[in-house]
CSV table of N, CA and C in Angstrom, one decimal:
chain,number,residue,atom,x,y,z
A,1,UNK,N,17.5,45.4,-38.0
A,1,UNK,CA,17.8,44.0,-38.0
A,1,UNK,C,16.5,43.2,-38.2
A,2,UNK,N,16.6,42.3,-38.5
A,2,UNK,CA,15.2,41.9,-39.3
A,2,UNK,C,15.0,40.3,-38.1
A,3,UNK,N,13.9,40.1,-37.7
A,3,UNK,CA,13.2,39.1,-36.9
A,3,UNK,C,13.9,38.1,-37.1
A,4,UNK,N,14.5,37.1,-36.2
A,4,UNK,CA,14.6,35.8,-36.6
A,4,UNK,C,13.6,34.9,-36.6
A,5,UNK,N,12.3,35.5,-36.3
A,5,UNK,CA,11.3,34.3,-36.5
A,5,UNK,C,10.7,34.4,-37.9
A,6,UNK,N,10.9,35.5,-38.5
A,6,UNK,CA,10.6,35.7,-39.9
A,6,UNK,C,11.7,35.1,-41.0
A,7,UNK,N,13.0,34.4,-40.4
A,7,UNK,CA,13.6,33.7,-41.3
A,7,UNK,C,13.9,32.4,-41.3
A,8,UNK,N,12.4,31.8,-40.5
A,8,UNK,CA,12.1,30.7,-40.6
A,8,UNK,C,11.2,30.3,-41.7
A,9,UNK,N,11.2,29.5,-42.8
A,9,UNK,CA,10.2,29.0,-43.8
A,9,UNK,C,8.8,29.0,-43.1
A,10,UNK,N,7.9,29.3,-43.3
A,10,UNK,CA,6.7,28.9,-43.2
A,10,UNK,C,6.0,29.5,-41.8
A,11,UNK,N,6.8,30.1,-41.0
A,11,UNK,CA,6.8,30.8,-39.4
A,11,UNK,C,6.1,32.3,-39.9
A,12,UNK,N,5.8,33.2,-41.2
A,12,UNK,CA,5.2,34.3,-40.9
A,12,UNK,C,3.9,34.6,-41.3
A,13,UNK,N,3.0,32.7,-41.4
A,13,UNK,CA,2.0,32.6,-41.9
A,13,UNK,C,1.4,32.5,-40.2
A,14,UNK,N,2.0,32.0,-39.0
A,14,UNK,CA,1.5,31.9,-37.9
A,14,UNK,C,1.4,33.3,-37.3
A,15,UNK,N,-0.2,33.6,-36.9
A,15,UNK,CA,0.1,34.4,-36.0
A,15,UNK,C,-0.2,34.8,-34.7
A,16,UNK,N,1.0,35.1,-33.7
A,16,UNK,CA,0.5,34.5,-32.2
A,16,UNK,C,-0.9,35.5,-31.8
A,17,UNK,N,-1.1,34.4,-30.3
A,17,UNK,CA,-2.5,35.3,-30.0
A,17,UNK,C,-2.3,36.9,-29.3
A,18,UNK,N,-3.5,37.3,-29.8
A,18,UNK,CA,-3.1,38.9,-29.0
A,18,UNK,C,-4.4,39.2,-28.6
A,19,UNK,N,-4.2,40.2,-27.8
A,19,UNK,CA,-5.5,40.8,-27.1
A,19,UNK,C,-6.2,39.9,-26.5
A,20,UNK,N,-8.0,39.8,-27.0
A,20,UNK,CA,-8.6,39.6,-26.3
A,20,UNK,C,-9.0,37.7,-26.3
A,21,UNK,N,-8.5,37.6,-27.7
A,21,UNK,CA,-8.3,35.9,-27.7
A,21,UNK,C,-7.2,35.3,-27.2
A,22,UNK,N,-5.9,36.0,-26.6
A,22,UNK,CA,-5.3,35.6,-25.9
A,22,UNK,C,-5.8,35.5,-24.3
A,23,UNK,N,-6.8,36.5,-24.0
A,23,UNK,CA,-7.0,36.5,-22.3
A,23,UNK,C,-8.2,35.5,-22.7
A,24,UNK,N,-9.2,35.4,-23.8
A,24,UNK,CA,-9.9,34.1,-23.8
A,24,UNK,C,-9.4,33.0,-23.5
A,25,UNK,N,-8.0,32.4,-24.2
A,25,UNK,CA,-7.8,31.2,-24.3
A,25,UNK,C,-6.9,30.8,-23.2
A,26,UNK,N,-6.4,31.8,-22.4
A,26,UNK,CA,-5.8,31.5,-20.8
A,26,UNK,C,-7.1,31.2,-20.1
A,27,UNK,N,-7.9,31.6,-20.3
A,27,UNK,CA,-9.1,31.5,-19.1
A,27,UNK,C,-9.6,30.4,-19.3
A,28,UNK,N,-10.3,30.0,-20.7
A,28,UNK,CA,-10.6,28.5,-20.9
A,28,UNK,C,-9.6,27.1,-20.5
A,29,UNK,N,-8.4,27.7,-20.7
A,29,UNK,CA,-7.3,26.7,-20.3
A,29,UNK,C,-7.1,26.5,-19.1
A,30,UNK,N,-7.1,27.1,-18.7
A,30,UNK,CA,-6.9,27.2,-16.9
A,30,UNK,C,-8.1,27.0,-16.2
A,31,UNK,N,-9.4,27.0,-17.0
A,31,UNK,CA,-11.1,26.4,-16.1
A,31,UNK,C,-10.9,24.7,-16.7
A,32,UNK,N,-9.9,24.7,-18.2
A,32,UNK,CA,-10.3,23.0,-18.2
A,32,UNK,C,-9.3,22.2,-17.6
A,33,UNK,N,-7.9,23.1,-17.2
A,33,UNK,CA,-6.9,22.2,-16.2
A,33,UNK,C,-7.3,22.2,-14.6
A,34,UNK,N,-8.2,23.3,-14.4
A,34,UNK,CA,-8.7,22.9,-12.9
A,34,UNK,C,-9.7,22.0,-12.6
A,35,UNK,N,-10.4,21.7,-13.9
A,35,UNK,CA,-11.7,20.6,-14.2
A,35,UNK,C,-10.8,19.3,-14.6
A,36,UNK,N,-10.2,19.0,-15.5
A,36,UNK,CA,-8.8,18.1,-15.1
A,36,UNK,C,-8.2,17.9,-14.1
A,37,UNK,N,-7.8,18.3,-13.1
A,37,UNK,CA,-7.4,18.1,-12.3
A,37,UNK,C,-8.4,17.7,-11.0
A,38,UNK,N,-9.4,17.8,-10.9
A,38,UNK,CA,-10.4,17.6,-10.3
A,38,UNK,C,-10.7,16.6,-10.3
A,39,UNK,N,-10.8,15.9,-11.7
A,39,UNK,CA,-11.6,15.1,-12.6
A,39,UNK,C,-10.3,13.8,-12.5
A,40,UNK,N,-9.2,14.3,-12.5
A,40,UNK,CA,-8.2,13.2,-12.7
A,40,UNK,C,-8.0,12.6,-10.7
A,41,UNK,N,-8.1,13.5,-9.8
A,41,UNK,CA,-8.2,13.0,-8.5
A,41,UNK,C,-9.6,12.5,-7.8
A,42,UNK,N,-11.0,12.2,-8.7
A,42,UNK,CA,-12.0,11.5,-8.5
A,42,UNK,C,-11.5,10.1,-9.3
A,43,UNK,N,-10.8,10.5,-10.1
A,43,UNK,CA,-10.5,9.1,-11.1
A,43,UNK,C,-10.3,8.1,-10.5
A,44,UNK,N,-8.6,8.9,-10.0
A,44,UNK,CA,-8.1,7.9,-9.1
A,44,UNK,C,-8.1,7.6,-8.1
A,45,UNK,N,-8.9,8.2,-7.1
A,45,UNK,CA,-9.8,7.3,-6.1
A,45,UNK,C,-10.8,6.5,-6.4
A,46,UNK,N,-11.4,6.9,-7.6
A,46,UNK,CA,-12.4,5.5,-8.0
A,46,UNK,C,-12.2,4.6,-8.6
A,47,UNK,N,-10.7,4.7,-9.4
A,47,UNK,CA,-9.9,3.3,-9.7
A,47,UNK,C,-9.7,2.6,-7.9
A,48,UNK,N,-8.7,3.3,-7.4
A,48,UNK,CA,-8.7,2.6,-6.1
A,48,UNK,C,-9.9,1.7,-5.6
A,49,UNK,N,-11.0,2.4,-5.5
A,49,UNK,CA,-12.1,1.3,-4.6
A,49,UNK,C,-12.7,1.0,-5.8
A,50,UNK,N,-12.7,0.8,-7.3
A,50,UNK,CA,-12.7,-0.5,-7.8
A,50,UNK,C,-12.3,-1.8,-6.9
A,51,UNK,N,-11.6,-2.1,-6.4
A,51,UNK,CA,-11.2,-2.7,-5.8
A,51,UNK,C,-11.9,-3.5,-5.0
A,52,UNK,N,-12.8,-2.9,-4.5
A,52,UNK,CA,-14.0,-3.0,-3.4
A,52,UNK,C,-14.7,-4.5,-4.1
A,53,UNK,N,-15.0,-4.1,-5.4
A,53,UNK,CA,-15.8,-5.4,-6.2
A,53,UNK,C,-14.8,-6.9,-6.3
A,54,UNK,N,-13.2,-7.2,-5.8
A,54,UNK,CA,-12.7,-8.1,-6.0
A,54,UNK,C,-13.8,-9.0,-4.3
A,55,UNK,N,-14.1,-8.6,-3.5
A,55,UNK,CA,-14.4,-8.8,-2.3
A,55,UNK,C,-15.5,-10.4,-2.3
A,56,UNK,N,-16.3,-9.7,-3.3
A,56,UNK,CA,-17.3,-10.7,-4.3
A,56,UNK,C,-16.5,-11.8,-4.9
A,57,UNK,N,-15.1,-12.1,-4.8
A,57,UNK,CA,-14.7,-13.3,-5.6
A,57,UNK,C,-14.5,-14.3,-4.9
A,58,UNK,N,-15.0,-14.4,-3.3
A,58,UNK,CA,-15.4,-15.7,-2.3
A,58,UNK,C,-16.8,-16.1,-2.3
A,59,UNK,N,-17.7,-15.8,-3.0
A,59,UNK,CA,-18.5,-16.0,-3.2
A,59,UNK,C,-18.6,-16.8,-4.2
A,60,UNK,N,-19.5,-18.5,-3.5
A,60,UNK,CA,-20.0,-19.2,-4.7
A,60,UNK,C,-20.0,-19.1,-5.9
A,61,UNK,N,-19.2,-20.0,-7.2
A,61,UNK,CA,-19.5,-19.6,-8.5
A,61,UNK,C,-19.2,-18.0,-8.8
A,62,UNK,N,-18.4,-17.2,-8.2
A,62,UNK,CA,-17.8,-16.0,-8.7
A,62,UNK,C,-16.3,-16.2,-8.7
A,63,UNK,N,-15.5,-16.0,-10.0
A,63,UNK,CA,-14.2,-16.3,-10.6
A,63,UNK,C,-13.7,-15.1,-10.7
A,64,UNK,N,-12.6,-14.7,-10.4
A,64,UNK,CA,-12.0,-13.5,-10.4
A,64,UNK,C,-10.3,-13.5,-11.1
A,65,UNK,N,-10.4,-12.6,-12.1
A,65,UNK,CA,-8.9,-12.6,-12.4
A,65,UNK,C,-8.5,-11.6,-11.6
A,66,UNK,N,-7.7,-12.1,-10.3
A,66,UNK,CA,-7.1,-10.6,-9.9
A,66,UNK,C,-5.6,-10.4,-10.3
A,67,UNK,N,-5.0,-11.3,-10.9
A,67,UNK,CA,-3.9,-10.3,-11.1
A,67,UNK,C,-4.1,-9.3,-12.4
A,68,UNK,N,-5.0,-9.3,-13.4
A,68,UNK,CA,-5.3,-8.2,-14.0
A,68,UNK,C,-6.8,-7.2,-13.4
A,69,UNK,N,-7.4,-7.7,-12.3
A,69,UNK,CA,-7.7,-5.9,-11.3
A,69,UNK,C,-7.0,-5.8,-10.9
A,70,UNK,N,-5.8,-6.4,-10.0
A,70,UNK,CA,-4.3,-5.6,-9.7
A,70,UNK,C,-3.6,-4.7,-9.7
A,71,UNK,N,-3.4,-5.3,-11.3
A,71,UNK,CA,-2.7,-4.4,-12.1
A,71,UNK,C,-3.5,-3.1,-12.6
A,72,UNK,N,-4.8,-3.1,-12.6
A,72,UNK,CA,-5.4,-2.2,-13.1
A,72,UNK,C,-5.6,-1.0,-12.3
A,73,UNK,N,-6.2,-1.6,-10.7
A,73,UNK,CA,-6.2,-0.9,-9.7
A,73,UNK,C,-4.6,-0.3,-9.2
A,74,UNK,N,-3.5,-1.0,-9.0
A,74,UNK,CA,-2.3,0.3,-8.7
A,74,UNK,C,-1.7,0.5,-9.8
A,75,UNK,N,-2.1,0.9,-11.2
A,75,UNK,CA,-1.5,0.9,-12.6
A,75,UNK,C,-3.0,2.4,-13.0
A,76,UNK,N,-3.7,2.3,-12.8
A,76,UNK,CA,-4.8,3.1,-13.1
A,76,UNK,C,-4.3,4.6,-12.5
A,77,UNK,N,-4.2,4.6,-11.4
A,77,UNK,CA,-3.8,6.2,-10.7
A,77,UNK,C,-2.8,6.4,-11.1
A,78,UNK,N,-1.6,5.8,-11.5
A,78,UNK,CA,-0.8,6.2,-12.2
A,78,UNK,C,-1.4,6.7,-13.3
A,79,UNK,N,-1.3,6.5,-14.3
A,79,UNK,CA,-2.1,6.2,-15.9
A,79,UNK,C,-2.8,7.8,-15.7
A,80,UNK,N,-3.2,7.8,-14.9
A,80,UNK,CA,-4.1,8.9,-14.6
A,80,UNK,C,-3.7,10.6,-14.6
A,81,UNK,N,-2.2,10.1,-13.3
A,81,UNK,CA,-1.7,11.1,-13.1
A,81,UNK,C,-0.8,11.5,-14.1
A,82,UNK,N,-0.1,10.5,-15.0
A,82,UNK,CA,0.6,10.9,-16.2
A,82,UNK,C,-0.4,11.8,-17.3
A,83,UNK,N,-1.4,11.1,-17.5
A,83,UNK,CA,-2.3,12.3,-18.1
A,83,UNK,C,-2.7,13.5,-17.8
A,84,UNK,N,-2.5,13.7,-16.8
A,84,UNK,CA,-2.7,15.0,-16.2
A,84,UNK,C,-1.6,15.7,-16.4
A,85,UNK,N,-0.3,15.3,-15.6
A,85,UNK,CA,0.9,16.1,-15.7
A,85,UNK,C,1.4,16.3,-17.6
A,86,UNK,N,1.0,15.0,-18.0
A,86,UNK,CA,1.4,15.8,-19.6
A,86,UNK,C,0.4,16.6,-20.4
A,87,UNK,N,-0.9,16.9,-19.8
A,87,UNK,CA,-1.9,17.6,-19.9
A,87,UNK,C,-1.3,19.0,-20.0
A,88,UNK,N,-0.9,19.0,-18.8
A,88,UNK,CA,-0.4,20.4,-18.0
A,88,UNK,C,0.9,21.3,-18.4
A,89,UNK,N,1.3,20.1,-18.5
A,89,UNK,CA,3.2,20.2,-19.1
A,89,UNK,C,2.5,21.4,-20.6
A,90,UNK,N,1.8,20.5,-21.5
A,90,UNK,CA,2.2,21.1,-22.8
A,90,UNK,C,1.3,21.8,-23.0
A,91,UNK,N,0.1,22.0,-22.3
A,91,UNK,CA,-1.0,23.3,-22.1
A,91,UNK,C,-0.1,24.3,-21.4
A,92,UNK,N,1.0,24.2,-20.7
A,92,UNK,CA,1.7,25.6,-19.9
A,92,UNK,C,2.5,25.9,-20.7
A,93,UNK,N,3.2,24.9,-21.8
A,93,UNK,CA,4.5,25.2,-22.9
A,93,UNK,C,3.7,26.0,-24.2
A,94,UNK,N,2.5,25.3,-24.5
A,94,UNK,CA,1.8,26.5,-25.5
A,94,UNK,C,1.5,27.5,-25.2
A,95,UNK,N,1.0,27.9,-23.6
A,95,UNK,CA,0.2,29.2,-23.2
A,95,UNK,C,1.6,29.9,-23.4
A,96,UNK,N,3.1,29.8,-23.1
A,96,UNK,CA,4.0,30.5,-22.8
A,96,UNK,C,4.9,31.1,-24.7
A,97,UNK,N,4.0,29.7,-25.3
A,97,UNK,CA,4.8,29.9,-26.5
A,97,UNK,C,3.6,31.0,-27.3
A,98,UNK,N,2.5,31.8,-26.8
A,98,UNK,CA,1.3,32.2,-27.4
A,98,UNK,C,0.7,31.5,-28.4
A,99,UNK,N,0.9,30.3,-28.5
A,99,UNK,CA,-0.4,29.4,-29.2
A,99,UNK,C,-1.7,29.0,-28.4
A,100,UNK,N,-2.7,28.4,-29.1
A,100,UNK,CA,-3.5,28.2,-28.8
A,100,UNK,C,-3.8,26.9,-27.6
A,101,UNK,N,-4.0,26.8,-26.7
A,101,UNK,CA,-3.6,25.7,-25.7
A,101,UNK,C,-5.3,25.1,-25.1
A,102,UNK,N,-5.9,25.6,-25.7
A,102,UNK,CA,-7.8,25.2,-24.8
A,102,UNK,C,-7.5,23.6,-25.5
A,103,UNK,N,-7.5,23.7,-26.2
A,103,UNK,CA,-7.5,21.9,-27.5
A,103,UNK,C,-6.8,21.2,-26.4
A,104,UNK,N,-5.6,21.1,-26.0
A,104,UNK,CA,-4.7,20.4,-25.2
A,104,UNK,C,-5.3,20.3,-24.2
A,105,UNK,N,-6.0,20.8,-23.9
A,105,UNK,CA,-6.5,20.9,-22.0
A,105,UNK,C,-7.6,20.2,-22.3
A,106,UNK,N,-8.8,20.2,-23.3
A,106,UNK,CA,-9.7,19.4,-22.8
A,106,UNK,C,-9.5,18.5,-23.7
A,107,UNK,N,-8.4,18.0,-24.3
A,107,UNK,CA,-8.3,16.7,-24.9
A,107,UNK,C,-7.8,15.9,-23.3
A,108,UNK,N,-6.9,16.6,-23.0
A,108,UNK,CA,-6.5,15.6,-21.4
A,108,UNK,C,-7.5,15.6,-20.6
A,109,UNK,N,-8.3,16.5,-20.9
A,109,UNK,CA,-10.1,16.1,-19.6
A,109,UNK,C,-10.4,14.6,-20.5
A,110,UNK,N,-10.5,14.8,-21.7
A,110,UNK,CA,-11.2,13.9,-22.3
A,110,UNK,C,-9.8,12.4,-21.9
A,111,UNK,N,-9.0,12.5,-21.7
A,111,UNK,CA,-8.3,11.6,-21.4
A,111,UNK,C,-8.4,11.0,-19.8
A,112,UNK,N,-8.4,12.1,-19.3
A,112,UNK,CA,-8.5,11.4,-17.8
A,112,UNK,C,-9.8,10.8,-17.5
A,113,UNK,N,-11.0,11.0,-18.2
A,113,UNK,CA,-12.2,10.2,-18.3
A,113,UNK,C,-12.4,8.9,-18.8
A,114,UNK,N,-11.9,8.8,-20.1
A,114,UNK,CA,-11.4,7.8,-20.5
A,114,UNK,C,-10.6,6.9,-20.1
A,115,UNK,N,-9.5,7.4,-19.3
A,115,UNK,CA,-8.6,6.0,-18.4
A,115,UNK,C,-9.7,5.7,-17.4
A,116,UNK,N,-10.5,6.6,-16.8
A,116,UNK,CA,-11.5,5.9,-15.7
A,116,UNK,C,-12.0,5.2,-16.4
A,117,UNK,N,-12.9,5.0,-17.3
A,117,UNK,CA,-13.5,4.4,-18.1
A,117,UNK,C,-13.3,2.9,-18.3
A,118,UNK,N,-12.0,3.1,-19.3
A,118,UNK,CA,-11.0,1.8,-19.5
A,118,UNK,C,-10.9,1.2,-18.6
A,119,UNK,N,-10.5,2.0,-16.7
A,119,UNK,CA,-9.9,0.9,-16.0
A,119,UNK,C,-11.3,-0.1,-15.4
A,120,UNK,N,-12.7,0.8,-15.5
A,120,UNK,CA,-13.3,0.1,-14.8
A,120,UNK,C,-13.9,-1.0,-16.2
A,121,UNK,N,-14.1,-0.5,-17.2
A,121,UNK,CA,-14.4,-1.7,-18.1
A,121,UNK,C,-13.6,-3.5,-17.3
A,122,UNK,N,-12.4,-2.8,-17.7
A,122,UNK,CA,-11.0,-3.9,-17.5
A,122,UNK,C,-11.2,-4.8,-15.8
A,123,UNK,N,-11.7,-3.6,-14.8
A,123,UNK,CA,-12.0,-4.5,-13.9
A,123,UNK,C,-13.3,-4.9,-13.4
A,124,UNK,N,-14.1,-4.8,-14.5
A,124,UNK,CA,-15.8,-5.2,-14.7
A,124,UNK,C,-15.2,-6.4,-15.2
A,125,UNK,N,-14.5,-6.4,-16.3
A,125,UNK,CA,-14.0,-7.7,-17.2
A,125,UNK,C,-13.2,-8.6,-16.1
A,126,UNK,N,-12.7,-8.1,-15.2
A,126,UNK,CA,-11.6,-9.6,-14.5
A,126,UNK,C,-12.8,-10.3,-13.4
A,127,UNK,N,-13.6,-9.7,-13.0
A,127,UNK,CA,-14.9,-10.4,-12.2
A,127,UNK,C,-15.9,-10.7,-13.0
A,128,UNK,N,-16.2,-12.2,-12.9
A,128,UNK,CA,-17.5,-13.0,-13.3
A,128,UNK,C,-18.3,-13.5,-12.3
A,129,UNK,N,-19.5,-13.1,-12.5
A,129,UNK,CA,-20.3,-13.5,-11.1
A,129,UNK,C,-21.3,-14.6,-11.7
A,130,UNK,N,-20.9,-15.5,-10.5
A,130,UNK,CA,-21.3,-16.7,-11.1
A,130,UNK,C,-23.3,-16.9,-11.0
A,131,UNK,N,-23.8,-17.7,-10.4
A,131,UNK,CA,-25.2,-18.0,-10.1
A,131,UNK,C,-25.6,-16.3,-10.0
């Protein structure tokens, strides 16, 4: 009886990993979702005490938009944790489908750095310090 994955168009040009690039690319995957995951719960405690800098907006000539650090600060750990969990989600659906899954994992490292980034730009931006 002949493969059903070979009477898919264009399915017998793919081919899954085996051996030793298969035990490479679980191990890279699984050092960059534990560095992700690391990386994504420093985030979001340092989105949290962002927060710390609204403190400075009773201070003479300092203007504060807080309802966008607000939003930033309990919108940020979320943001965060979504990147992670869909990090993980489809780094565990490729590892299972034997494709290549390291690209997925450190593109969400690269993401969960980047929302820290963003949130603190955004609540650098809602405080102006005056004199």
């Amino acid at each position: 009886m002949a493969d059903p994955a070979s009477s898919v168009p264009g399915r017998e040009a793919r081919h899954p990993l085996v051996g030793g690039r298969r035990v490479a690319d679980m191990v890279a995957t699984i050092a960059l979702l534990t560095t992700a995951t690391a990386a994504a719960v420093l985030a979001g405690w340092g989105i949290v005490f962002l927060s710390l800098g609204f403190h400075s907006c009773i201070a003479p000539g300092n203007r504060c938009d807080e309802t966008l650090g607000g939003t930033v600060v309990y919108a940020g750990p979320i943001v965060v944790a979504l990147v992670l969990v869909l990090t993980i989600v489809f780094s565990v659906l490729r590892l299972v489908r034997r494709h290549v899954a390291w690209p997925i994992a450190a593109v969400g490292l690269v993401a969960v750095v980047a929302a820290f980034f963003a949130a603190l730009l955004l609540v650098d931006s809602a405080i102006t310090h005056g004199i």
